[in-house]
Amino acid sequence: DIQLTQSPSSLSASVGDRVSITCRASQSISTYLNWYQQKPGKAPKVVIYGASSLASGVPSRFSGSGSGRDFTLTISSLHLEDFATYYCQQTSGTPRTFGQGTKVEI
Amino acid sequence: EVQLVESGGGLVAPGGSLRLSCVGSGFTFGNYWMHWVRQSPEKGLVWVSRINPDGSSISYVDSVKGRFTVSRDNAKNTVYLQMDSLSAEDTALYYCARRDGVGPKGHLALWGQGTLVTVSS
């Protein structure tokens, strides 16, 4: 199975901060990497797919980069509504594994 | 409204069975791959299974192989997850999700609200 390791596991930030979360795969996955945002009591919501494509309706302050094994989700200027837990997921192999999550908190 | 609605969760004793259902509406259900994902505080998000539009291609995570069976009825816009030989490790919130895109662009674009499965005596 392809393992995904996110870092950090949690981070404290303020409104307006630039925030980056990384996801490292245990083997090369090309750009088969998605990012999801999850708020308490809600289902996950895709924010980035194919490593760098912005999902529909997602603000442009979100961006994704990377290929191969290393990927980054960046929020250029944190808004209050961005405080959530973020997960990466690979779709290169089966099972479609998720990272352990990164909690972005105030 | 485009949505997925899961049902069928509940409390079940170890060794028991449950069948989860997920009904899609507002889109052409039979055109999409459907996935099941579960979430628990201990293990986070865990991908469980997927089924292609006509039901001919199915995959599972190893931990549920031989115990869980995914199926679909496109006439009823419904995907099912039959869960047998349940153990405490299967306790989780179960989501169904619709896959959009193909190849590197494939992603889970539409999720249900989840249905809670609790395995306990």
Coordinates of N, CA and C in Angstrom, one line a residue:
Chain A
D1 N 0.8 -1.2 0.0 CA 0.0 0.0 0.0 C 0.9 1.2 0.0
I2 N 0.4 2.3 -0.6 CA 1.1 3.6 -0.7 C 0.8 4.3 0.6
Q3 N 1.8 4.7 1.4 CA 1.6 5.4 2.6 C 1.8 6.9 2.3
L4 N 0.9 7.7 3.0 CA 1.0 9.2 2.9 C 1.3 9.7 4.3
T5 N 2.3 10.6 4.3 CA 2.7 11.2 5.6 C 2.6 12.7 5.5
Q6 N 1.7 13.2 6.3 CA 1.5 14.7 6.3 C 2.3 15.3 7.4
S7 N 2.8 16.6 7.1 CA 3.4 17.4 8.2 C 3.1 18.8 8.0
P8 N 2.9 19.5 9.1 CA 2.8 19.0 10.5 C 1.5 18.3 10.7
S9 N 1.4 17.7 11.9 CA 0.1 17.1 12.3 C -0.9 18.2 12.7
S10 N -0.4 19.2 13.2 CA -1.2 20.4 13.5 C -0.4 21.6 13.5
L11 N -1.0 22.7 13.3 CA -0.4 24.0 13.3 C -1.3 25.1 13.8
S12 N -0.7 26.1 14.5 CA -1.4 27.2 14.9 C -1.1 28.4 14.0
A13 N -2.1 29.1 13.6 CA -1.9 30.2 12.7 C -2.9 31.3 13.0
S14 N -2.7 32.4 12.4 CA -3.6 33.6 12.5 C -4.2 34.0 11.2
V15 N -5.3 34.6 11.3 CA -6.0 35.1 10.0 C -4.9 36.0 9.3
G16 N -4.8 35.7 8.0 CA -3.9 36.5 7.2 C -2.6 35.8 6.9
D17 N -2.3 34.7 7.7 CA -1.0 34.0 7.6 C -1.0 33.2 6.3
R18 N 0.2 33.0 5.8 CA 0.4 32.0 4.7 C 0.7 30.7 5.4
V19 N 0.1 29.6 4.9 CA 0.2 28.3 5.6 C 0.5 27.3 4.5
S20 N 1.4 26.4 4.8 CA 1.7 25.3 3.9 C 1.7 24.0 4.6
I21 N 1.1 23.0 4.0 CA 1.1 21.6 4.5 C 1.7 20.7 3.5
T22 N 2.5 19.8 4.0 CA 3.1 18.9 3.0 C 2.6 17.5 3.2
C23 N 2.7 16.7 2.1 CA 2.3 15.3 2.1 C 3.3 14.6 1.3
R24 N 3.9 13.6 1.9 CA 5.0 12.8 1.3 C 4.4 11.3 1.1
A25 N 4.6 10.9 -0.2 CA 4.1 9.5 -0.5 C 5.3 8.5 -0.4
S26 N 5.0 7.3 0.0 CA 6.0 6.3 0.2 C 6.6 5.8 -1.2
Q27 N 6.0 6.2 -2.3 CA 6.5 5.9 -3.6 C 6.0 6.9 -4.5
S28 N 6.5 7.0 -5.7 CA 6.1 8.0 -6.7 C 4.6 7.8 -7.1
I29 N 3.9 8.9 -7.1 CA 2.5 8.8 -7.4 C 2.1 9.8 -8.5
S30 N 3.2 10.3 -9.3 CA 2.9 11.3 -10.3 C 2.2 12.5 -9.7
T31 N 1.0 12.8 -10.3 CA 0.2 13.9 -9.7 C -1.1 13.4 -9.3
Y32 N -1.2 12.1 -8.9 CA -2.4 11.5 -8.4 C -2.6 11.8 -7.0
L33 N -2.8 13.1 -6.7 CA -2.9 13.5 -5.3 C -4.0 14.5 -5.1
N34 N -4.9 14.3 -4.2 CA -6.0 15.2 -3.9 C -5.8 15.7 -2.4
W35 N -6.4 16.9 -2.2 CA -6.5 17.5 -0.9 C -7.9 17.8 -0.5
Y36 N -8.3 17.4 0.7 CA -9.6 17.6 1.2 C -9.6 18.4 2.5
Q37 N -10.6 19.2 2.7 CA -10.8 20.0 3.9 C -12.0 19.4 4.6
Q38 N -11.8 19.3 5.9 CA -12.9 18.8 6.7 C -13.1 19.7 8.0
K39 N -14.3 20.1 8.2 CA -14.7 20.9 9.4 C -15.5 19.9 10.3
P40 N -15.5 20.2 11.6 CA -16.1 19.4 12.6 C -17.6 19.1 12.2
G41 N -17.9 17.8 12.3 CA -19.3 17.4 12.0 C -19.7 17.4 10.6
K42 N -18.8 17.7 9.7 CA -19.1 17.7 8.2 C -18.3 16.7 7.5
A43 N -18.8 16.3 6.3 CA -18.0 15.5 5.4 C -16.8 16.2 4.8
P44 N -15.8 15.5 4.4 CA -14.7 16.1 3.7 C -15.2 16.8 2.4
K45 N -14.4 17.8 2.0 CA -14.7 18.6 0.8 C -13.4 18.7 0.0
V46 N -13.4 18.4 -1.3 CA -12.2 18.5 -2.1 C -11.9 19.9 -2.3
V47 N -10.6 20.3 -2.1 CA -10.1 21.6 -2.4 C -9.1 21.6 -3.6
I48 N -8.3 20.6 -3.7 CA -7.3 20.5 -4.8 C -7.4 19.1 -5.3
Y49 N -7.4 18.9 -6.7 CA -7.3 17.6 -7.2 C -6.2 17.5 -8.3
G50 N -5.7 16.4 -8.6 CA -4.6 16.2 -9.6 C -3.4 17.1 -9.2
A51 N -3.2 17.2 -7.9 CA -2.0 17.8 -7.3 C -2.1 19.4 -7.3
S52 N -2.7 19.9 -8.4 CA -2.6 21.4 -8.5 C -3.9 22.0 -9.1
S53 N -4.9 21.3 -9.4 CA -6.1 21.8 -9.9 C -7.1 22.3 -8.8
L54 N -7.6 23.5 -8.9 CA -8.5 24.0 -7.9 C -9.9 23.5 -8.1
A55 N -10.5 22.9 -7.1 CA -11.8 22.4 -7.2 C -12.8 23.5 -7.4
S56 N -13.9 23.2 -7.9 CA -15.0 24.1 -8.2 C -15.5 24.8 -6.9
G57 N -15.5 26.1 -7.0 CA -16.0 26.9 -5.9 C -15.0 27.2 -4.8
V58 N -13.8 26.7 -4.9 CA -12.8 26.8 -3.9 C -12.0 28.2 -4.1
P59 N -11.8 29.0 -3.1 CA -11.2 30.3 -3.3 C -9.7 30.1 -3.9
S60 N -9.3 31.1 -4.6 CA -8.0 31.0 -5.3 C -6.8 31.2 -4.3
R61 N -7.1 31.5 -3.0 CA -6.0 31.5 -2.0 C -5.5 30.1 -1.8
F62 N -6.2 29.1 -2.2 CA -5.8 27.7 -2.1 C -5.0 27.3 -3.3
S63 N -3.8 26.7 -3.1 CA -3.1 26.2 -4.3 C -2.4 24.9 -3.9
G64 N -2.1 24.1 -4.9 CA -1.4 22.8 -4.7 C -0.2 22.7 -5.6
S65 N 0.8 22.0 -5.2 CA 2.0 21.8 -6.0 C 2.6 20.5 -5.7
G66 N 3.5 20.0 -6.6 CA 4.2 18.8 -6.4 C 3.9 17.7 -7.4
S67 N 4.8 16.8 -7.4 CA 4.6 15.6 -8.3 C 5.7 14.6 -7.7
G68 N 5.4 13.3 -8.1 CA 6.3 12.3 -7.6 C 6.0 11.9 -6.2
R69 N 6.8 12.3 -5.3 CA 6.5 11.9 -3.9 C 6.2 13.0 -2.9
D70 N 6.5 14.2 -3.3 CA 6.3 15.4 -2.4 C 5.3 16.4 -3.0
F71 N 4.4 16.8 -2.1 CA 3.3 17.6 -2.4 C 3.1 18.7 -1.3
T72 N 2.5 19.8 -1.8 CA 2.3 20.9 -0.8 C 0.9 21.5 -1.1
L73 N 0.2 21.7 0.0 CA -1.0 22.5 -0.1 C -0.7 23.9 0.6
T74 N -1.0 25.0 -0.1 CA -0.7 26.3 0.4 C -2.0 27.1 0.5
I75 N -2.2 27.8 1.6 CA -3.2 28.8 1.7 C -2.5 30.1 1.8
S76 N -2.7 31.0 0.9 CA -1.9 32.2 0.8 C -2.2 33.2 1.9
S77 N -3.4 33.3 2.3 CA -3.8 34.2 3.3 C -5.0 33.6 4.0
L78 N -4.7 33.1 5.2 CA -5.7 32.3 6.0 C -7.0 33.2 6.3
H79 N -8.1 32.6 6.0 CA -9.4 33.2 6.4 C -9.9 32.4 7.6
L80 N -10.9 33.0 8.3 CA -11.4 32.4 9.5 C -12.1 31.0 9.1
E81 N -12.7 31.0 7.9 CA -13.4 29.8 7.5 C -12.4 28.6 7.1
D82 N -11.1 28.9 7.0 CA -10.2 27.9 6.6 C -9.6 27.1 7.7
F83 N -10.0 27.4 8.9 CA -9.6 26.6 10.1 C -10.3 25.3 10.1
A84 N -9.6 24.3 9.9 CA -10.2 22.9 9.6 C -9.0 21.9 9.6
T85 N -9.4 20.7 9.3 CA -8.4 19.6 9.2 C -8.3 19.3 7.7
Y86 N -7.1 19.2 7.2 CA -6.8 18.9 5.8 C -6.2 17.5 5.6
Y87 N -6.7 16.8 4.6 CA -6.2 15.5 4.3 C -5.7 15.4 2.9
C88 N -4.6 14.7 2.7 CA -4.2 14.3 1.3 C -4.7 12.9 1.0
Q89 N -4.9 12.6 -0.2 CA -5.3 11.3 -0.7 C -4.7 10.9 -2.0
Q90 N -4.1 9.8 -2.1 CA -3.5 9.4 -3.4 C -4.5 8.5 -4.2
T91 N -4.5 8.7 -5.5 CA -5.4 7.9 -6.3 C -4.5 7.1 -7.4
S92 N -3.2 6.9 -7.1 CA -2.3 6.2 -8.0 C -2.5 4.7 -7.8
G93 N -2.7 4.2 -6.6 CA -2.8 2.8 -6.4 C -4.0 2.5 -5.5
T94 N -4.3 1.2 -5.5 CA -5.4 0.7 -4.6 C -4.8 0.0 -3.4
P95 N -5.2 0.2 -2.2 CA -6.2 1.1 -1.7 C -5.9 2.6 -1.9
R96 N -6.9 3.4 -2.0 CA -6.8 4.9 -2.2 C -6.5 5.5 -0.8
T97 N -5.3 5.5 -0.3 CA -5.0 5.8 1.0 C -5.1 7.4 1.3
F98 N -5.3 7.7 2.5 CA -5.3 9.1 3.0 C -4.2 9.3 3.9
G99 N -3.7 10.6 4.0 CA -2.8 11.0 5.0 C -3.5 11.0 6.3
Q100 N -2.8 11.3 7.4 CA -3.3 11.2 8.8 C -4.0 12.5 9.1
G101 N -3.9 13.6 8.3 CA -4.5 14.8 8.5 C -3.6 15.9 9.2
T102 N -3.9 17.1 8.9 CA -3.3 18.3 9.5 C -4.3 19.2 10.0
K103 N -4.3 19.5 11.3 CA -5.3 20.4 11.8 C -4.8 21.8 11.9
V104 N -5.5 22.7 11.2 CA -5.1 24.1 11.2 C -6.0 24.8 12.2
E105 N -5.4 25.3 13.3 CA -6.1 26.0 14.3 C -5.6 27.3 14.7
I106 N -6.4 28.1 15.3 CA -6.0 29.4 15.7 C -5.0 29.3 16.9
Chain B
E1 N -31.8 18.8 -6.2 CA -30.5 19.0 -5.5 C -29.6 17.8 -5.7
V2 N -28.4 18.1 -6.0 CA -27.4 17.0 -6.1 C -26.9 16.6 -4.7
Q3 N -27.1 15.3 -4.4 CA -26.8 14.9 -3.1 C -26.7 13.4 -3.0
L4 N -26.0 12.9 -1.9 CA -25.9 11.5 -1.6 C -26.5 11.4 -0.1
V5 N -27.3 10.4 0.1 CA -27.8 10.2 1.4 C -27.6 8.7 1.8
E6 N -26.8 8.5 2.9 CA -26.6 7.2 3.4 C -27.6 6.8 4.5
S7 N -27.8 5.6 4.7 CA -28.6 5.0 5.7 C -28.2 3.6 6.0
G8 N -28.7 3.1 7.1 CA -28.5 1.7 7.5 C -27.5 1.4 8.6
G9 N -26.9 2.5 9.1 CA -26.0 2.4 10.2 C -26.7 2.1 11.5
G10 N -26.0 1.7 12.6 CA -26.6 1.4 13.8 C -25.7 0.7 14.7
L11 N -26.2 0.2 15.8 CA -25.5 -0.6 16.8 C -25.6 -2.1 16.5
V12 N -24.5 -2.8 16.4 CA -24.5 -4.2 16.1 C -23.5 -4.9 16.9
A13 N -23.8 -6.2 17.3 CA -22.9 -7.0 18.1 C -21.8 -7.5 17.3
P14 N -20.6 -7.7 17.9 CA -19.5 -8.3 17.2 C -19.9 -9.6 16.5
G15 N -19.5 -9.8 15.3 CA -19.9 -10.9 14.5 C -21.1 -10.7 13.7
G16 N -21.8 -9.6 13.9 CA -23.0 -9.3 13.2 C -22.8 -8.7 11.8
S17 N -24.0 -8.4 11.2 CA -24.0 -7.8 9.9 C -24.8 -6.6 9.8
L18 N -24.5 -5.7 8.9 CA -25.3 -4.5 8.5 C -25.2 -4.3 7.0
R19 N -26.2 -3.7 6.5 CA -26.1 -3.3 5.1 C -26.4 -1.8 5.0
L20 N -25.4 -1.1 4.5 CA -25.5 0.3 4.3 C -26.0 0.6 2.9
S21 N -26.8 1.7 2.8 CA -27.3 2.1 1.5 C -26.9 3.6 1.3
C22 N -26.7 4.0 0.0 CA -26.4 5.3 -0.3 C -27.2 5.7 -1.6
V23 N -28.1 6.6 -1.5 CA -29.0 7.0 -2.6 C -28.5 8.3 -3.2
G24 N -28.3 8.3 -4.5 CA -27.9 9.6 -5.1 C -29.1 10.2 -5.8
S25 N -29.0 11.5 -5.9 CA -30.1 12.2 -6.6 C -29.5 13.5 -7.2
G26 N -30.2 14.0 -8.2 CA -29.8 15.2 -8.9 C -28.7 15.1 -9.9
F27 N -28.3 13.8 -10.2 CA -27.3 13.6 -11.2 C -27.5 12.2 -11.8
T28 N -26.9 11.9 -12.9 CA -27.0 10.6 -13.5 C -26.1 9.5 -12.8
F29 N -26.7 8.9 -11.8 CA -26.0 8.0 -10.9 C -25.2 7.0 -11.6
G30 N -25.8 6.4 -12.7 CA -25.1 5.3 -13.4 C -23.9 5.6 -14.1
N31 N -23.5 6.9 -14.2 CA -22.3 7.3 -14.9 C -21.1 7.4 -14.1
Y32 N -21.2 7.2 -12.8 CA -20.2 7.5 -11.8 C -19.6 6.3 -11.1
W33 N -18.3 6.3 -10.9 CA -17.7 5.4 -9.8 C -18.2 5.9 -8.5
M34 N -18.5 4.9 -7.6 CA -18.9 5.3 -6.2 C -17.9 4.6 -5.2
H35 N -17.6 5.3 -4.2 CA -16.7 4.9 -3.2 C -17.3 4.9 -1.8
W36 N -16.7 4.1 -0.9 CA -17.1 4.1 0.5 C -15.8 4.5 1.3
V37 N -15.9 5.4 2.2 CA -14.8 5.8 3.0 C -15.3 5.8 4.5
R38 N -14.5 5.4 5.4 CA -14.9 5.5 6.8 C -14.0 6.3 7.6
Q39 N -14.5 6.8 8.8 CA -13.7 7.7 9.6 C -14.0 7.3 11.1
S40 N -12.9 7.2 11.8 CA -12.9 7.0 13.2 C -11.9 7.9 13.8
P41 N -12.0 8.3 15.1 CA -11.0 9.1 15.8 C -9.7 8.4 15.8
E42 N -9.7 7.1 15.9 CA -8.4 6.4 16.1 C -7.6 6.3 14.7
K43 N -8.4 6.1 13.7 CA -7.7 5.8 12.4 C -7.9 6.9 11.3
G44 N -8.6 7.9 11.6 CA -8.8 9.0 10.6 C -9.7 8.5 9.4
L45 N -9.4 9.1 8.3 CA -10.1 8.7 7.1 C -9.5 7.4 6.5
V46 N -10.3 6.4 6.2 CA -9.8 5.2 5.6 C -10.7 4.9 4.4
W47 N -10.1 4.7 3.3 CA -10.8 4.3 2.1 C -11.2 2.9 2.2
V48 N -12.4 2.5 1.9 CA -12.9 1.2 2.1 C -13.1 0.4 0.8
S49 N -13.8 1.0 -0.1 CA -14.2 0.2 -1.3 C -14.6 1.2 -2.4
R50 N -14.6 0.6 -3.7 CA -15.1 1.4 -4.8 C -15.8 0.4 -5.8
I51 N -16.7 1.0 -6.6 CA -17.4 0.2 -7.6 C -17.5 1.0 -8.8
N52 N -17.3 0.4 -10.0 CA -17.4 1.2 -11.2 C -18.9 1.3 -11.7
P53 N -19.2 2.1 -12.7 CA -20.6 2.4 -13.1 C -21.4 1.2 -13.3
D54 N -20.9 0.1 -13.9 CA -21.8 -1.0 -14.2 C -21.6 -2.2 -13.2
G55 N -20.7 -2.0 -12.2 CA -20.6 -3.0 -11.2 C -19.6 -4.1 -11.5
S56 N -18.9 -3.9 -12.6 CA -18.0 -5.0 -13.1 C -16.6 -4.9 -12.5
S57 N -16.3 -3.8 -11.9 CA -14.9 -3.6 -11.3 C -15.1 -3.1 -9.9
I58 N -14.5 -3.8 -9.0 CA -14.7 -3.6 -7.5 C -13.4 -3.7 -6.8
S59 N -13.1 -2.9 -5.8 CA -11.9 -3.0 -5.0 C -12.2 -2.8 -3.6
Y60 N -11.4 -3.4 -2.7 CA -11.5 -3.2 -1.3 C -10.2 -3.0 -0.6
V61 N -10.2 -2.3 0.5 CA -9.0 -2.3 1.4 C -8.9 -3.7 2.0
D62 N -7.6 -4.1 2.3 CA -7.4 -5.5 2.7 C -8.2 -5.8 4.0
S63 N -8.3 -4.8 4.9 CA -8.9 -5.1 6.2 C -10.4 -5.5 6.1
V64 N -11.0 -5.3 5.0 CA -12.4 -5.7 4.8 C -12.7 -6.7 3.8
K65 N -11.6 -7.1 3.1 CA -11.8 -8.1 2.0 C -12.3 -9.4 2.6
G66 N -13.3 -10.0 2.0 CA -13.9 -11.3 2.4 C -15.0 -11.0 3.4
R67 N -15.2 -9.8 3.9 CA -16.2 -9.5 4.9 C -17.2 -8.5 4.4
F68 N -16.7 -7.6 3.6 CA -17.6 -6.5 3.0 C -17.8 -6.8 1.5
T69 N -19.0 -6.4 1.1 CA -19.4 -6.5 -0.3 C -20.1 -5.3 -0.8
V70 N -19.5 -4.7 -1.8 CA -20.1 -3.5 -2.4 C -20.9 -3.9 -3.6
S71 N -22.0 -3.2 -3.8 CA -22.9 -3.5 -5.0 C -23.7 -2.2 -5.3
R72 N -24.3 -2.3 -6.5 CA -25.1 -1.1 -6.8 C -26.3 -1.5 -7.6
D73 N -27.3 -0.6 -7.6 CA -28.5 -0.8 -8.4 C -28.8 0.5 -9.0
N74 N -28.4 0.7 -10.3 CA -28.5 2.0 -11.0 C -29.9 2.4 -11.2
A75 N -30.8 1.4 -11.3 CA -32.2 1.7 -11.5 C -32.8 2.4 -10.2
K76 N -32.2 2.1 -9.1 CA -32.6 2.7 -7.8 C -31.6 3.8 -7.4
N77 N -30.7 4.2 -8.2 CA -29.7 5.2 -7.9 C -29.0 4.9 -6.5
T78 N -28.7 3.7 -6.2 CA -28.3 3.3 -4.9 C -27.0 2.4 -5.0
V79 N -26.1 2.7 -4.1 CA -25.0 1.8 -3.9 C -25.1 1.2 -2.5
Y80 N -24.6 0.0 -2.3 CA -24.8 -0.7 -1.0 C -23.4 -1.1 -0.5
L81 N -23.3 -1.3 0.8 CA -22.2 -1.9 1.4 C -22.7 -2.9 2.4
Q82 N -22.6 -4.2 2.0 CA -22.9 -5.3 2.9 C -21.7 -5.6 3.8
M83 N -21.9 -5.5 5.1 CA -20.8 -5.7 6.1 C -21.1 -6.9 6.9
D84 N -20.3 -7.9 6.9 CA -20.5 -9.1 7.7 C -19.3 -9.3 8.6
S85 N -19.4 -10.2 9.6 CA -18.4 -10.5 10.5 C -17.8 -9.2 11.1
L86 N -18.6 -8.4 11.6 CA -18.2 -7.1 12.1 C -17.4 -7.2 13.4
S87 N -16.4 -6.4 13.6 CA -15.7 -6.3 14.8 C -15.6 -4.8 15.3
A88 N -15.1 -4.7 16.5 CA -15.0 -3.3 17.0 C -14.2 -2.4 16.2
E89 N -13.2 -3.0 15.4 CA -12.4 -2.1 14.5 C -13.1 -1.5 13.4
D90 N -14.4 -2.0 13.1 CA -15.2 -1.5 12.0 C -16.1 -0.3 12.5
T91 N -16.0 0.0 13.8 CA -16.8 1.1 14.3 C -16.3 2.4 13.7
A92 N -17.2 3.1 13.0 CA -16.8 4.3 12.3 C -18.0 5.0 11.7
L93 N -17.8 6.2 11.3 CA -18.8 6.9 10.4 C -18.4 6.5 9.0
Y94 N -19.4 6.0 8.3 CA -19.2 5.5 6.9 C -19.8 6.5 5.9
Y95 N -19.0 7.0 5.0 CA -19.4 7.9 4.0 C -19.4 7.2 2.6
C96 N -20.4 7.5 1.8 CA -20.3 7.2 0.4 C -19.9 8.5 -0.3
A97 N -19.2 8.3 -1.5 CA -18.8 9.5 -2.2 C -18.8 9.2 -3.7
R98 N -19.0 10.2 -4.5 CA -19.0 10.1 -5.9 C -17.6 10.6 -6.5
R99 N -17.1 9.8 -7.4 CA -15.8 10.2 -8.0 C -16.1 11.0 -9.3
D100 N -15.5 12.1 -9.3 CA -15.5 12.9 -10.6 C -14.1 12.9 -11.2
G101 N -14.0 13.2 -12.5 CA -12.7 13.2 -13.2 C -12.2 11.8 -13.5
V102 N -11.2 11.8 -14.3 CA -10.6 10.5 -14.7 C -9.1 10.6 -14.5
G103 N -8.4 9.5 -14.4 CA -7.0 9.5 -14.3 C -6.5 10.3 -13.2
P104 N -5.4 11.1 -13.4 CA -4.8 11.9 -12.4 C -5.8 13.0 -11.8
K105 N -6.9 13.2 -12.5 CA -7.8 14.2 -12.1 C -9.0 13.6 -11.3
G106 N -9.0 12.3 -11.1 CA -10.1 11.7 -10.3 C -10.0 12.1 -8.8
H107 N -11.2 12.5 -8.3 CA -11.3 12.9 -6.9 C -12.7 12.7 -6.4
L108 N -12.9 12.7 -5.1 CA -14.2 12.5 -4.5 C -14.9 13.8 -4.3
A109 N -15.7 14.1 -5.3 CA -16.3 15.5 -5.4 C -17.6 15.7 -4.6
L110 N -18.3 14.6 -4.4 CA -19.6 14.7 -3.7 C -19.7 13.6 -2.6
W111 N -20.0 14.0 -1.4 CA -20.0 13.1 -0.3 C -21.4 13.2 0.4
G112 N -21.8 12.0 1.0 CA -22.9 12.0 1.8 C -22.6 12.6 3.2
Q113 N -23.6 12.5 4.0 CA -23.5 13.1 5.4 C -22.9 12.0 6.4
G114 N -22.9 10.8 5.9 CA -22.3 9.7 6.7 C -23.4 9.0 7.5
T115 N -23.1 7.7 7.8 CA -24.0 6.9 8.7 C -23.1 6.2 9.7
L116 N -23.5 6.2 10.9 CA -22.6 5.7 12.0 C -22.8 4.2 12.3
V117 N -21.7 3.5 12.3 CA -21.8 2.1 12.6 C -21.0 1.9 13.9
T118 N -21.7 1.3 14.9 CA -21.1 1.0 16.1 C -21.1 -0.5 16.4
V119 N -20.0 -1.1 16.6 CA -19.9 -2.6 16.8 C -19.5 -2.7 18.3
S120 N -20.5 -3.2 19.1 CA -20.3 -3.4 20.5 C -21.3 -4.4 21.1
S121 N -20.8 -5.1 22.1 CA -21.7 -6.0 22.8 C -22.5 -5.3 23.9

